[in-house]
mmCIF file of C-alpha atoms and ligand atoms in Angstrom:
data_model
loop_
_atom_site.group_PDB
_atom_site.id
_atom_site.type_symbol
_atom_site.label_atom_id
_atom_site.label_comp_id
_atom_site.label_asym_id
_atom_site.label_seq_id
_atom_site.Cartn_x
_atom_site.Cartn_y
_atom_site.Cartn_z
ATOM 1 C CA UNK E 1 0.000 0.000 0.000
ATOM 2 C CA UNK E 2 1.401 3.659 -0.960
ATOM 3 C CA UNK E 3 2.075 5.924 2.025
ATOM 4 C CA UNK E 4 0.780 8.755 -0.418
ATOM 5 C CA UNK E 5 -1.756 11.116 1.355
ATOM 6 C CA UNK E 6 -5.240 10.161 0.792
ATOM 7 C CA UNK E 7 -7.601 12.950 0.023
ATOM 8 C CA UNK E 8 -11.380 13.726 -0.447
ATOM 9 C CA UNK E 9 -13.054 14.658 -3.831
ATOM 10 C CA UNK E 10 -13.233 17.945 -4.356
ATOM 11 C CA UNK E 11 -16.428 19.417 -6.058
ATOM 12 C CA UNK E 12 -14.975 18.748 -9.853
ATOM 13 C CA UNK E 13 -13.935 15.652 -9.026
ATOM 14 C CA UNK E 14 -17.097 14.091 -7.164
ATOM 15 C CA UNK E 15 -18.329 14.512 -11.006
ATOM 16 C CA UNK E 16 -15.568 12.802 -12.320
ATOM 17 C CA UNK E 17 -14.430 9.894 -10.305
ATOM 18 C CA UNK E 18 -18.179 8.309 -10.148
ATOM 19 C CA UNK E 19 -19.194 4.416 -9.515
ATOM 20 C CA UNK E 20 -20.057 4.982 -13.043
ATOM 21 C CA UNK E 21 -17.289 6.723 -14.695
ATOM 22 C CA UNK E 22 -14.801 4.012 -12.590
ATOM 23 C CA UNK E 23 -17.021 1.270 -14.304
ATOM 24 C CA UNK E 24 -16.641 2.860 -18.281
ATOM 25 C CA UNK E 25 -13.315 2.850 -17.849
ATOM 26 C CA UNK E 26 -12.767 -0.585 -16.066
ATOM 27 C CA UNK E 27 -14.553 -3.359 -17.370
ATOM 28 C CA UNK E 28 -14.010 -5.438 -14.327
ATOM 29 C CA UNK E 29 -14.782 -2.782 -11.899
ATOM 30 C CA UNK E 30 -17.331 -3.790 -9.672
ATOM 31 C CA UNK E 31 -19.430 -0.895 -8.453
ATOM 32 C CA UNK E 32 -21.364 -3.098 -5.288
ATOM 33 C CA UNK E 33 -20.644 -2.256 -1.296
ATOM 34 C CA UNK E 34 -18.610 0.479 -1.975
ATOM 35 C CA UNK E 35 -18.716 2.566 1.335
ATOM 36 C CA UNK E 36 -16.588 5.552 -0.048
ATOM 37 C CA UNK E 37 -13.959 6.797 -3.023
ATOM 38 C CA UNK E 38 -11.059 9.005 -2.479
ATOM 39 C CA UNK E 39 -7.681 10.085 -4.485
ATOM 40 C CA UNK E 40 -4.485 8.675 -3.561
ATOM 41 C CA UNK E 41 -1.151 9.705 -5.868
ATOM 42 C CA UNK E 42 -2.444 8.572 -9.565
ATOM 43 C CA UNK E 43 -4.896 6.649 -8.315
ATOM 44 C CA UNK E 44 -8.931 6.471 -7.286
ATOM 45 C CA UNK E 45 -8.989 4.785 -3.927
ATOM 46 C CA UNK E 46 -11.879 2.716 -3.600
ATOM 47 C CA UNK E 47 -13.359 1.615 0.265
ATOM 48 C CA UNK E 48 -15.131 -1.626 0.249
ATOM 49 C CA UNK E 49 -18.090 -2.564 3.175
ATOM 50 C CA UNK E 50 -15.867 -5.329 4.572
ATOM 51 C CA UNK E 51 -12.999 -3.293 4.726
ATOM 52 C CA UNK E 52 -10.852 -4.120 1.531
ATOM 53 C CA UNK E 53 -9.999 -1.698 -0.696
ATOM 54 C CA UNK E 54 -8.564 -0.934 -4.276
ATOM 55 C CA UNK E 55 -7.018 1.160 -6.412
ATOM 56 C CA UNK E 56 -7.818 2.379 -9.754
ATOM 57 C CA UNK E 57 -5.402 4.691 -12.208
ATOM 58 C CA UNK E 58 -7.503 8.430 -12.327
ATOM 59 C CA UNK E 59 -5.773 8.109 -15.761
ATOM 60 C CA UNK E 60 -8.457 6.304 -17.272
ATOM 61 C CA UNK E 61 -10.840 7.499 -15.518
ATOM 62 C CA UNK E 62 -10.477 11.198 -16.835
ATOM 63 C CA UNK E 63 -10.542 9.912 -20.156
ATOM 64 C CA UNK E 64 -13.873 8.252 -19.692
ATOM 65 C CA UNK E 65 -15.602 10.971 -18.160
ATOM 66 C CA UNK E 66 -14.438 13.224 -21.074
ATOM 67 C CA UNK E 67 -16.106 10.707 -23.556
ATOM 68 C CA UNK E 68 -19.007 10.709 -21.689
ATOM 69 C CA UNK E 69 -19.637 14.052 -21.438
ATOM 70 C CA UNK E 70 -18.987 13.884 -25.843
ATOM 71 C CA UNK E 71 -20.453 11.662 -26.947
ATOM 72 C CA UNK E 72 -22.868 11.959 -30.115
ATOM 73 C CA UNK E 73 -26.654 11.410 -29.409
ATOM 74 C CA UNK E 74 -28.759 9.483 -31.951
ATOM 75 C CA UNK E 75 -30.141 12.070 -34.770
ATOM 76 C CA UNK E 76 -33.636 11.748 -33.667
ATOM 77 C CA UNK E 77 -32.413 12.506 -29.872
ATOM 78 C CA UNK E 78 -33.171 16.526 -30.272
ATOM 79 C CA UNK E 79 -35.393 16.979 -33.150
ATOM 80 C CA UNK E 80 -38.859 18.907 -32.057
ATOM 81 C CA UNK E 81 -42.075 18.101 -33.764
ATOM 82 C CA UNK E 82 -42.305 17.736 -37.608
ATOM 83 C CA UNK E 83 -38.335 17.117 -37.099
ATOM 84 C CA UNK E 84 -37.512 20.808 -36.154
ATOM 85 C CA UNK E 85 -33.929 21.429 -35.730
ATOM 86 C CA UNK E 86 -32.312 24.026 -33.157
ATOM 87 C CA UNK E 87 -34.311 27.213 -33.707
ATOM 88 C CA UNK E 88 -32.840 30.468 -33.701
ATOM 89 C CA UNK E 89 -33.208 32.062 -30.342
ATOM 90 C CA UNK E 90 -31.658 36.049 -29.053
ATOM 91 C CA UNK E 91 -28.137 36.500 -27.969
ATOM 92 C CA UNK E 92 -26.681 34.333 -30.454
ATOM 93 C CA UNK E 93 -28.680 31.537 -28.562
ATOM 94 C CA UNK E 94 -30.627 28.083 -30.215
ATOM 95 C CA UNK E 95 -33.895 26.300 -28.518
ATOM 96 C CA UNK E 96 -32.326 22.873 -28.769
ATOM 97 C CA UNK E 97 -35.671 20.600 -28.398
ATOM 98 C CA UNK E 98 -35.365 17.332 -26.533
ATOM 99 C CA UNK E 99 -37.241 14.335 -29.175
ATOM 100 C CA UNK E 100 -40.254 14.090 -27.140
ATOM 101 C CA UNK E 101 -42.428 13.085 -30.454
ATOM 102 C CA UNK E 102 -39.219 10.383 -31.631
ATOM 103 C CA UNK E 103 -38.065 8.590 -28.647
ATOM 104 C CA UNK E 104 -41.289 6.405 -28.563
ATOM 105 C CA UNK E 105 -44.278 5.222 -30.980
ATOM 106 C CA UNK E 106 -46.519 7.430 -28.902
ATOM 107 C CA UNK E 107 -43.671 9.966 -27.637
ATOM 108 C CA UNK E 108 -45.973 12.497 -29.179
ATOM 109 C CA UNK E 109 -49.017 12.375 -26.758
ATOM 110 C CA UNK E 110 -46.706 13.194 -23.863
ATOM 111 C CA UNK E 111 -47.183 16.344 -21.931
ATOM 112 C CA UNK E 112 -43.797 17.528 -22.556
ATOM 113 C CA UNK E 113 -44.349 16.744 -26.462
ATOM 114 C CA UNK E 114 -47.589 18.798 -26.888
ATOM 115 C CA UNK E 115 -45.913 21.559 -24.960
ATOM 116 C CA UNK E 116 -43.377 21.366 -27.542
ATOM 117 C CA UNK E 117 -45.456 21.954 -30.048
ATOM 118 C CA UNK E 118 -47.485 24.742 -28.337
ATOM 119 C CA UNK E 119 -44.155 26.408 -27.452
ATOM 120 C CA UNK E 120 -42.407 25.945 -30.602
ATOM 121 C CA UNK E 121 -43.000 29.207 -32.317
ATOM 122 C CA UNK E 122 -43.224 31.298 -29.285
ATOM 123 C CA UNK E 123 -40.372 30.536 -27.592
ATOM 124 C CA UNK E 124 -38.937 33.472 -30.095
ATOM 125 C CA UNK E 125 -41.253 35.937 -28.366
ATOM 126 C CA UNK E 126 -39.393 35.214 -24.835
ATOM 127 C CA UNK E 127 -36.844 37.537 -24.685
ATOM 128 C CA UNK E 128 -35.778 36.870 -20.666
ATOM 129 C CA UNK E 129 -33.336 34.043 -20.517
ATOM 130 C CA UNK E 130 -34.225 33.355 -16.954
ATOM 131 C CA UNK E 131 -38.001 33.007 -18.122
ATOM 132 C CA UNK E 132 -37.302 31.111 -21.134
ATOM 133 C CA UNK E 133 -35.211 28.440 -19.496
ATOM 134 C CA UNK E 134 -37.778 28.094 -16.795
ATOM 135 C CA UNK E 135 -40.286 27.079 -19.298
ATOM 136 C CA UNK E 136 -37.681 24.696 -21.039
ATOM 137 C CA UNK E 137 -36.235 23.103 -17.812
ATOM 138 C CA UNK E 138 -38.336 23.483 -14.927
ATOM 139 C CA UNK E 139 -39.807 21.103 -11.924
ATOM 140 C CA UNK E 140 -42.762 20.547 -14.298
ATOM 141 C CA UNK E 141 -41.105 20.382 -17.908
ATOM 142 C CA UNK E 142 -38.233 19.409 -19.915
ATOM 143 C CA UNK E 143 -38.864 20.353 -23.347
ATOM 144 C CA UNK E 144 -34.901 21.029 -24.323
ATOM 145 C CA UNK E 145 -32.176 23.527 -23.243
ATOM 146 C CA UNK E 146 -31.155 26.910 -24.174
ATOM 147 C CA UNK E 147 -27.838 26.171 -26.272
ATOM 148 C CA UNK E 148 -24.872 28.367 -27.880
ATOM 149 C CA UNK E 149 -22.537 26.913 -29.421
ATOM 150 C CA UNK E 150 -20.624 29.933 -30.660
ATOM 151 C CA UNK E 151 -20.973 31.870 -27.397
ATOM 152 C CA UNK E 152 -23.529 33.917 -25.807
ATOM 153 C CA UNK E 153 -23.587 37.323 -26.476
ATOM 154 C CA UNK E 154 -25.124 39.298 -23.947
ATOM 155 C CA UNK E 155 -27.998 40.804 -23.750
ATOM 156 C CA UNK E 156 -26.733 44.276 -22.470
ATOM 157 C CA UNK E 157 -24.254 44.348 -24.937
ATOM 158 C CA UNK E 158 -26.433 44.687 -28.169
ATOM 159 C CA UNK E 159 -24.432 44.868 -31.685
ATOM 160 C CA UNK E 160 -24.416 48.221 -32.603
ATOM 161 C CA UNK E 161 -24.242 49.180 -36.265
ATOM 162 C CA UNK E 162 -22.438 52.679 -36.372
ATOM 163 C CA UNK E 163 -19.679 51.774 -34.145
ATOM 164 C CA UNK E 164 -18.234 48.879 -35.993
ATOM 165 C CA UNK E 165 -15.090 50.581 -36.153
ATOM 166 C CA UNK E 166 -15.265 51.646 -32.693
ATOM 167 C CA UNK E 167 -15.544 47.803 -31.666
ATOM 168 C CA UNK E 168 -12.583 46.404 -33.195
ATOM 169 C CA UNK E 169 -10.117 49.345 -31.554
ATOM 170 C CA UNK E 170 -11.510 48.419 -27.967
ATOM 171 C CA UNK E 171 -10.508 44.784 -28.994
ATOM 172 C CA UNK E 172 -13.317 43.844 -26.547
ATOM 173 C CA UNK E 173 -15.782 41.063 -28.550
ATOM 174 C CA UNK E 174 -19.687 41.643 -27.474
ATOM 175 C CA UNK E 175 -19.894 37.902 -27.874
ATOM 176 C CA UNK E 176 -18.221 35.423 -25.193
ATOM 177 C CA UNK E 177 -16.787 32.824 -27.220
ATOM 178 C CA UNK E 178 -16.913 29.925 -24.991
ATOM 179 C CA UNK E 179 -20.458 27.708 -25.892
ATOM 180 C CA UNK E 180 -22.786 27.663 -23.698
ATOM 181 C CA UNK E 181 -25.598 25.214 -22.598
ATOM 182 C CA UNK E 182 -28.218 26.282 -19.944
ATOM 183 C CA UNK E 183 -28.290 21.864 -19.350
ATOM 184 C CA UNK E 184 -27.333 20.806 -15.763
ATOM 185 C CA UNK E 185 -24.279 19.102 -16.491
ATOM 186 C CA UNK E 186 -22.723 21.938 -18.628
ATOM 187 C CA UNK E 187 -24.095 24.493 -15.652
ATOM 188 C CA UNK E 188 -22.098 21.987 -12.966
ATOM 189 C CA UNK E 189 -19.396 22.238 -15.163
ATOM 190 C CA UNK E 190 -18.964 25.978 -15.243
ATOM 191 C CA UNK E 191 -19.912 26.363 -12.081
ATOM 192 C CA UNK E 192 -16.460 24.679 -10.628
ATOM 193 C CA UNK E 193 -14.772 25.325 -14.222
ATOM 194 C CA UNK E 194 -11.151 25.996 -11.991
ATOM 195 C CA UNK E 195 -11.341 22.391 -9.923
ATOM 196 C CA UNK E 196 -11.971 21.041 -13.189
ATOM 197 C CA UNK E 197 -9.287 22.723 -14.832
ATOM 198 C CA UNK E 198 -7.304 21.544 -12.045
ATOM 199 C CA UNK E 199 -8.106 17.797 -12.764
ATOM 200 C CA UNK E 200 -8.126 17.466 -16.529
ATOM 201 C CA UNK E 201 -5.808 19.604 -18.398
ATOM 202 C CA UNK E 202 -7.291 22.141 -21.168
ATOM 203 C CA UNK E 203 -10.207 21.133 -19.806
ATOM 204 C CA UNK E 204 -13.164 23.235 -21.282
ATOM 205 C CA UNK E 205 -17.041 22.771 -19.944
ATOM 206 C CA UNK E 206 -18.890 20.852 -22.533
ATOM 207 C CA UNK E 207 -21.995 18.530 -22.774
ATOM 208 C CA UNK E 208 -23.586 15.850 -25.452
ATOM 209 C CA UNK E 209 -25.715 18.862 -26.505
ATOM 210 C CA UNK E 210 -22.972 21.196 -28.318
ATOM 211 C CA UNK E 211 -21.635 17.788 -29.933
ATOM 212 C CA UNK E 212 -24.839 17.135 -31.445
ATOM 213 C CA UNK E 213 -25.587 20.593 -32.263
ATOM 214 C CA UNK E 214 -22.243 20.446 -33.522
ATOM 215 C CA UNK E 215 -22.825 17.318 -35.855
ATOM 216 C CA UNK E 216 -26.324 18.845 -37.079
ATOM 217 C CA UNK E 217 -25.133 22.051 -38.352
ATOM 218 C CA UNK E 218 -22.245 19.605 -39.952
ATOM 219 C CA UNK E 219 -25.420 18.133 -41.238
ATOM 220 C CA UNK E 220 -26.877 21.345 -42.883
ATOM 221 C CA UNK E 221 -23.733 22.198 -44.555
ATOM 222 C CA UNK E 222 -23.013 18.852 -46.286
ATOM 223 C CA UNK E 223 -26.477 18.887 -47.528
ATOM 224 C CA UNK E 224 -26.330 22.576 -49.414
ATOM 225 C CA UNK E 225 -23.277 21.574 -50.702
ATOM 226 C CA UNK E 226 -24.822 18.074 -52.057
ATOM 227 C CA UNK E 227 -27.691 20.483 -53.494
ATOM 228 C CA UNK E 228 -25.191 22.793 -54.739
ATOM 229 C CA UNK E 229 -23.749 20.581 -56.790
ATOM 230 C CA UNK E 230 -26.075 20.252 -59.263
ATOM 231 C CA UNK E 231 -26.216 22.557 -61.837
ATOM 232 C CA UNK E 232 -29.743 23.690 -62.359
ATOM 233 C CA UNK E 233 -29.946 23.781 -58.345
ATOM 234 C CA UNK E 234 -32.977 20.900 -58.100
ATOM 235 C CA UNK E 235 -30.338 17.700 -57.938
ATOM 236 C CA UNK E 236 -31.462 14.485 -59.596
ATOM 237 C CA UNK E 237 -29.584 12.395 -57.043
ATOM 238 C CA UNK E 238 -32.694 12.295 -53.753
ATOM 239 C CA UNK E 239 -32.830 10.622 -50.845
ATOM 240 C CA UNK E 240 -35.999 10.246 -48.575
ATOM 241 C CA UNK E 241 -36.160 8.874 -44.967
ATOM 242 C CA UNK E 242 -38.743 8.005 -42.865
ATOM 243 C CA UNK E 243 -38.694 7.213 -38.919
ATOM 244 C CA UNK E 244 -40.736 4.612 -36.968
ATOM 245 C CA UNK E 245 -39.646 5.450 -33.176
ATOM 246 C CA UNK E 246 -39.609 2.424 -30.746
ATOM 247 C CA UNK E 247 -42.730 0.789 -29.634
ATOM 248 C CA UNK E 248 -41.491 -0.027 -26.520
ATOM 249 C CA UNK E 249 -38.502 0.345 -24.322
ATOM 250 C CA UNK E 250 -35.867 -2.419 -25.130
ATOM 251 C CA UNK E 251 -36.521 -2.249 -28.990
ATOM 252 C CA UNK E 252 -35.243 0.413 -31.271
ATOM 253 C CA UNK E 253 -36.723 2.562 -33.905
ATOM 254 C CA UNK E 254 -37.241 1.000 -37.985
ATOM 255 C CA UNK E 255 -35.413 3.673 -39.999
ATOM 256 C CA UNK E 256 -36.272 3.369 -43.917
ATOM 257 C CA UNK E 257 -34.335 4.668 -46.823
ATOM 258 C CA UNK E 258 -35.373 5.441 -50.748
ATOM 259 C CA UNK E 259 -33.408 6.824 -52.876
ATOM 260 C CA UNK E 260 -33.777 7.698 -56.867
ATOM 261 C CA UNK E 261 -31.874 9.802 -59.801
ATOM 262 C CA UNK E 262 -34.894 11.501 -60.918
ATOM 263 C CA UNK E 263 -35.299 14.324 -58.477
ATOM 264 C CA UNK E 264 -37.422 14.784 -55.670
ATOM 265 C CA UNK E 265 -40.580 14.727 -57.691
ATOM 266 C CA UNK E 266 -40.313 11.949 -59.363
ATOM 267 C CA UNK E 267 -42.974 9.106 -58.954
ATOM 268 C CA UNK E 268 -42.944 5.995 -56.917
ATOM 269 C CA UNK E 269 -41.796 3.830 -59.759
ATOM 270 C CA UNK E 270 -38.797 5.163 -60.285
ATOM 271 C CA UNK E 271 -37.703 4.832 -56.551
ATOM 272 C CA UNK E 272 -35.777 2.324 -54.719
ATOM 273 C CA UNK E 273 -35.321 0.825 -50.773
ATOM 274 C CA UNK E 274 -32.000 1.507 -49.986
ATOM 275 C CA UNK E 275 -30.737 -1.980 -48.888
ATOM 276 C CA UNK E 276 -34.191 -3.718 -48.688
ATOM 277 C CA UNK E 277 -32.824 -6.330 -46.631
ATOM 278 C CA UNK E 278 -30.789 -4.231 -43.922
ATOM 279 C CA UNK E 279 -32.727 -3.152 -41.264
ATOM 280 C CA UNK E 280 -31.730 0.172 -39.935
ATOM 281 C CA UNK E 281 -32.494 2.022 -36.922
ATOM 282 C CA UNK E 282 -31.916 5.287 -35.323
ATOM 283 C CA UNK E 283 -28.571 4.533 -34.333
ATOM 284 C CA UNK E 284 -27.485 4.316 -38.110
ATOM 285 C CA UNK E 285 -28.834 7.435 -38.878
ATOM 286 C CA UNK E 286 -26.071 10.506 -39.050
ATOM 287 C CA UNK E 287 -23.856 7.540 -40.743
ATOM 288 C CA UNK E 288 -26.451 6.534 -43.510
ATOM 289 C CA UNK E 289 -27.127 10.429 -44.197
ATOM 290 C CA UNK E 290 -23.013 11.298 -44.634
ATOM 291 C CA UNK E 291 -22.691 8.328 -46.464
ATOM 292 C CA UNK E 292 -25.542 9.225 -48.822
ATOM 293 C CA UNK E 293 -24.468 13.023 -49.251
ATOM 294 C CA UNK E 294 -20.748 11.566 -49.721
ATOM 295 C CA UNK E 295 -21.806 9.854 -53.066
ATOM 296 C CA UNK E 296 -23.783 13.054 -53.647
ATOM 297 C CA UNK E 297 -27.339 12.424 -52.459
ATOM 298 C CA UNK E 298 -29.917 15.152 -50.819
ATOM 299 C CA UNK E 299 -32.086 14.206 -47.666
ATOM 300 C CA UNK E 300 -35.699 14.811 -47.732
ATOM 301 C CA UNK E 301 -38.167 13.919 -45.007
ATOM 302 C CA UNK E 302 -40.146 11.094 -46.908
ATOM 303 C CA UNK E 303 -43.222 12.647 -45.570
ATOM 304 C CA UNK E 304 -42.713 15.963 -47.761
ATOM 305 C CA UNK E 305 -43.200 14.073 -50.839
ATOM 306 C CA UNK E 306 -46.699 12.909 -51.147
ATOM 307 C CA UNK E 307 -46.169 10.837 -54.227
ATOM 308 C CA UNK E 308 -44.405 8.214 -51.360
ATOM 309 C CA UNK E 309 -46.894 8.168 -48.732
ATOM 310 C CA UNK E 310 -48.245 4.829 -50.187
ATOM 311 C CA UNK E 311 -45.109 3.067 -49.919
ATOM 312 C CA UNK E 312 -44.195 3.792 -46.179
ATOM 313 C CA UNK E 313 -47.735 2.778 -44.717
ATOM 314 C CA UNK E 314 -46.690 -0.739 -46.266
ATOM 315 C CA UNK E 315 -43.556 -0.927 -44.582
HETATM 316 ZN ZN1 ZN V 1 -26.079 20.717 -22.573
#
């Protein structure tokens, strides 16, 4: 046993050195009758109920929490009704929606769903932050989060046209450019941003709602481009996708590809299944779309062409 002093977890680290961060980093951890966790050295000290203990690199463990905190979200995971994407907020800010209507078959008869949808174009008319974030993420709701990825810029600090020039002598940016998130973990995050720092180096808050913002707008780009590319600016090469969420809880959602060289408006006939006997689900979803706008293919919500409806109701 090291003689190294053993220490409590400081506020950043009680976040980071978690039964369940220990476990995603160590397949063989087992996370039963642990009594308490504390640093020793390099290492996570672990206090069993009958006395034993362990140790654990923090190494690892860093790295996993990081991950965590990254990781990409299933496409469907914050789309709004009708599949609305982030939607443009004040202050540089995006209404990321939480996919109420997509997580389930009847995900859109939840409360939190039809609020969505009775929200969705009003949220624009809420100019207070602390009001609009109370309706998003309150006791009583949890319709999305309040989410810039380019940095807030603050409401008392308006852009003002005529002193452009002004601005850039100053040298002082009326945007922050650090993202923000108004989500609890990012909030945790920022609110002990310097024991965090402490712990991981370069460590900057972030949460799996920038990434997947991030991804989207990747998304939106790759898709004008795709459209772009066609000369006459209506491309031949079309892609349209439907989405059947779960049914229950332990099953996942049927995700259903056509595709055709004859434009968007072209009839039934002269459109195929994308591998008729794959079976795709929502978890092949941002790879199918890249893949399909790699070889030069547009997305279109299958439900926007109504010369397809028949096909999908078979399916
Ligand atoms: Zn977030």
């Amino acid at each position: 046993m090291s003689n190294q002093q053993v220490t409590e977890l400081d506020s950043a680290q009680k976040f980071i050195y978690t039964r369940t961060n220990i476990r995603r980093a160590f397949n063989d951890f087992d996370d039963t009758d642990i009594s308490d966790i504390y640093l020793q050295g390099e290492d996570c000290l672990i206090l069993r109920r009958d006395g034993s203990q362990q140790t654990y690199n923090r190494e690892p463990i860093k790295v996993a929490y990081t991950s965590y905190t990254h990781r990409l979200k299933d496409f469907f995971s914050y789309l709004g009704p009708n599949y609305r994407g982030p939607s443009v907020w004040h202050n540089n800010a995006y209404i990321l929606f939480k996919g109420w209507h997509h997580s389930h078959a009847l995900g859109h008869l939840t409360s939190n769903a039809k609020l969505q949808a009775h929200w969705a174009d009003k949220f624009i008319h809420v100019s207070d932050a602390t009001k609009l974030k109370a309706i998003l993420q309150s006791d009583q709701t949890d319709l999305g989060h309040l989410v810039a990825p380019d940095g807030l810029r603050f409401a008392n600090r308006p852009i003002d046209l005529e002193s452009d020039m002004e601005e850039e002598n100053t040298g002082v940016s009326p945007v922050a450019a650090e993202p923000y998130c108004s989500c609890g973990s990012f909030q945790r995050q920022l609110l002990n941003v310097s024991e965090f720092q402490q712990e991981i180096q370069g460590f900057k808050p972030w949460c799996i709602h920038l990434t997947w913002f991030h991804k989207y707008r990747e998304l939106l780009c790759k898709r004008t481009e795709a459209r772009n590319a066609s000369p006459s600016g209506t491309p031949n090469k079309c892609v349209a996708w439907w989405y059947a969420p779960p049914s229950d809880a332990t099953s996942d959602g049927r995700f259903v590809l056509l595709h055709t060289k004859h434009g968007a408006q072209a009839p039934l006939t002269h459109w195929r299944t994308y591998k008729p006997k794959e079976v795709f689900t929502q978890n092949n979803a941002w790879d199918l779309f890249f893949n399909m706008m790699e070889a030069g293919y547009v997305p279109f919500p299958g439900r926007s062409l109504p010369q397809l409806q028949s096909v999908v109701k078979k399916q």
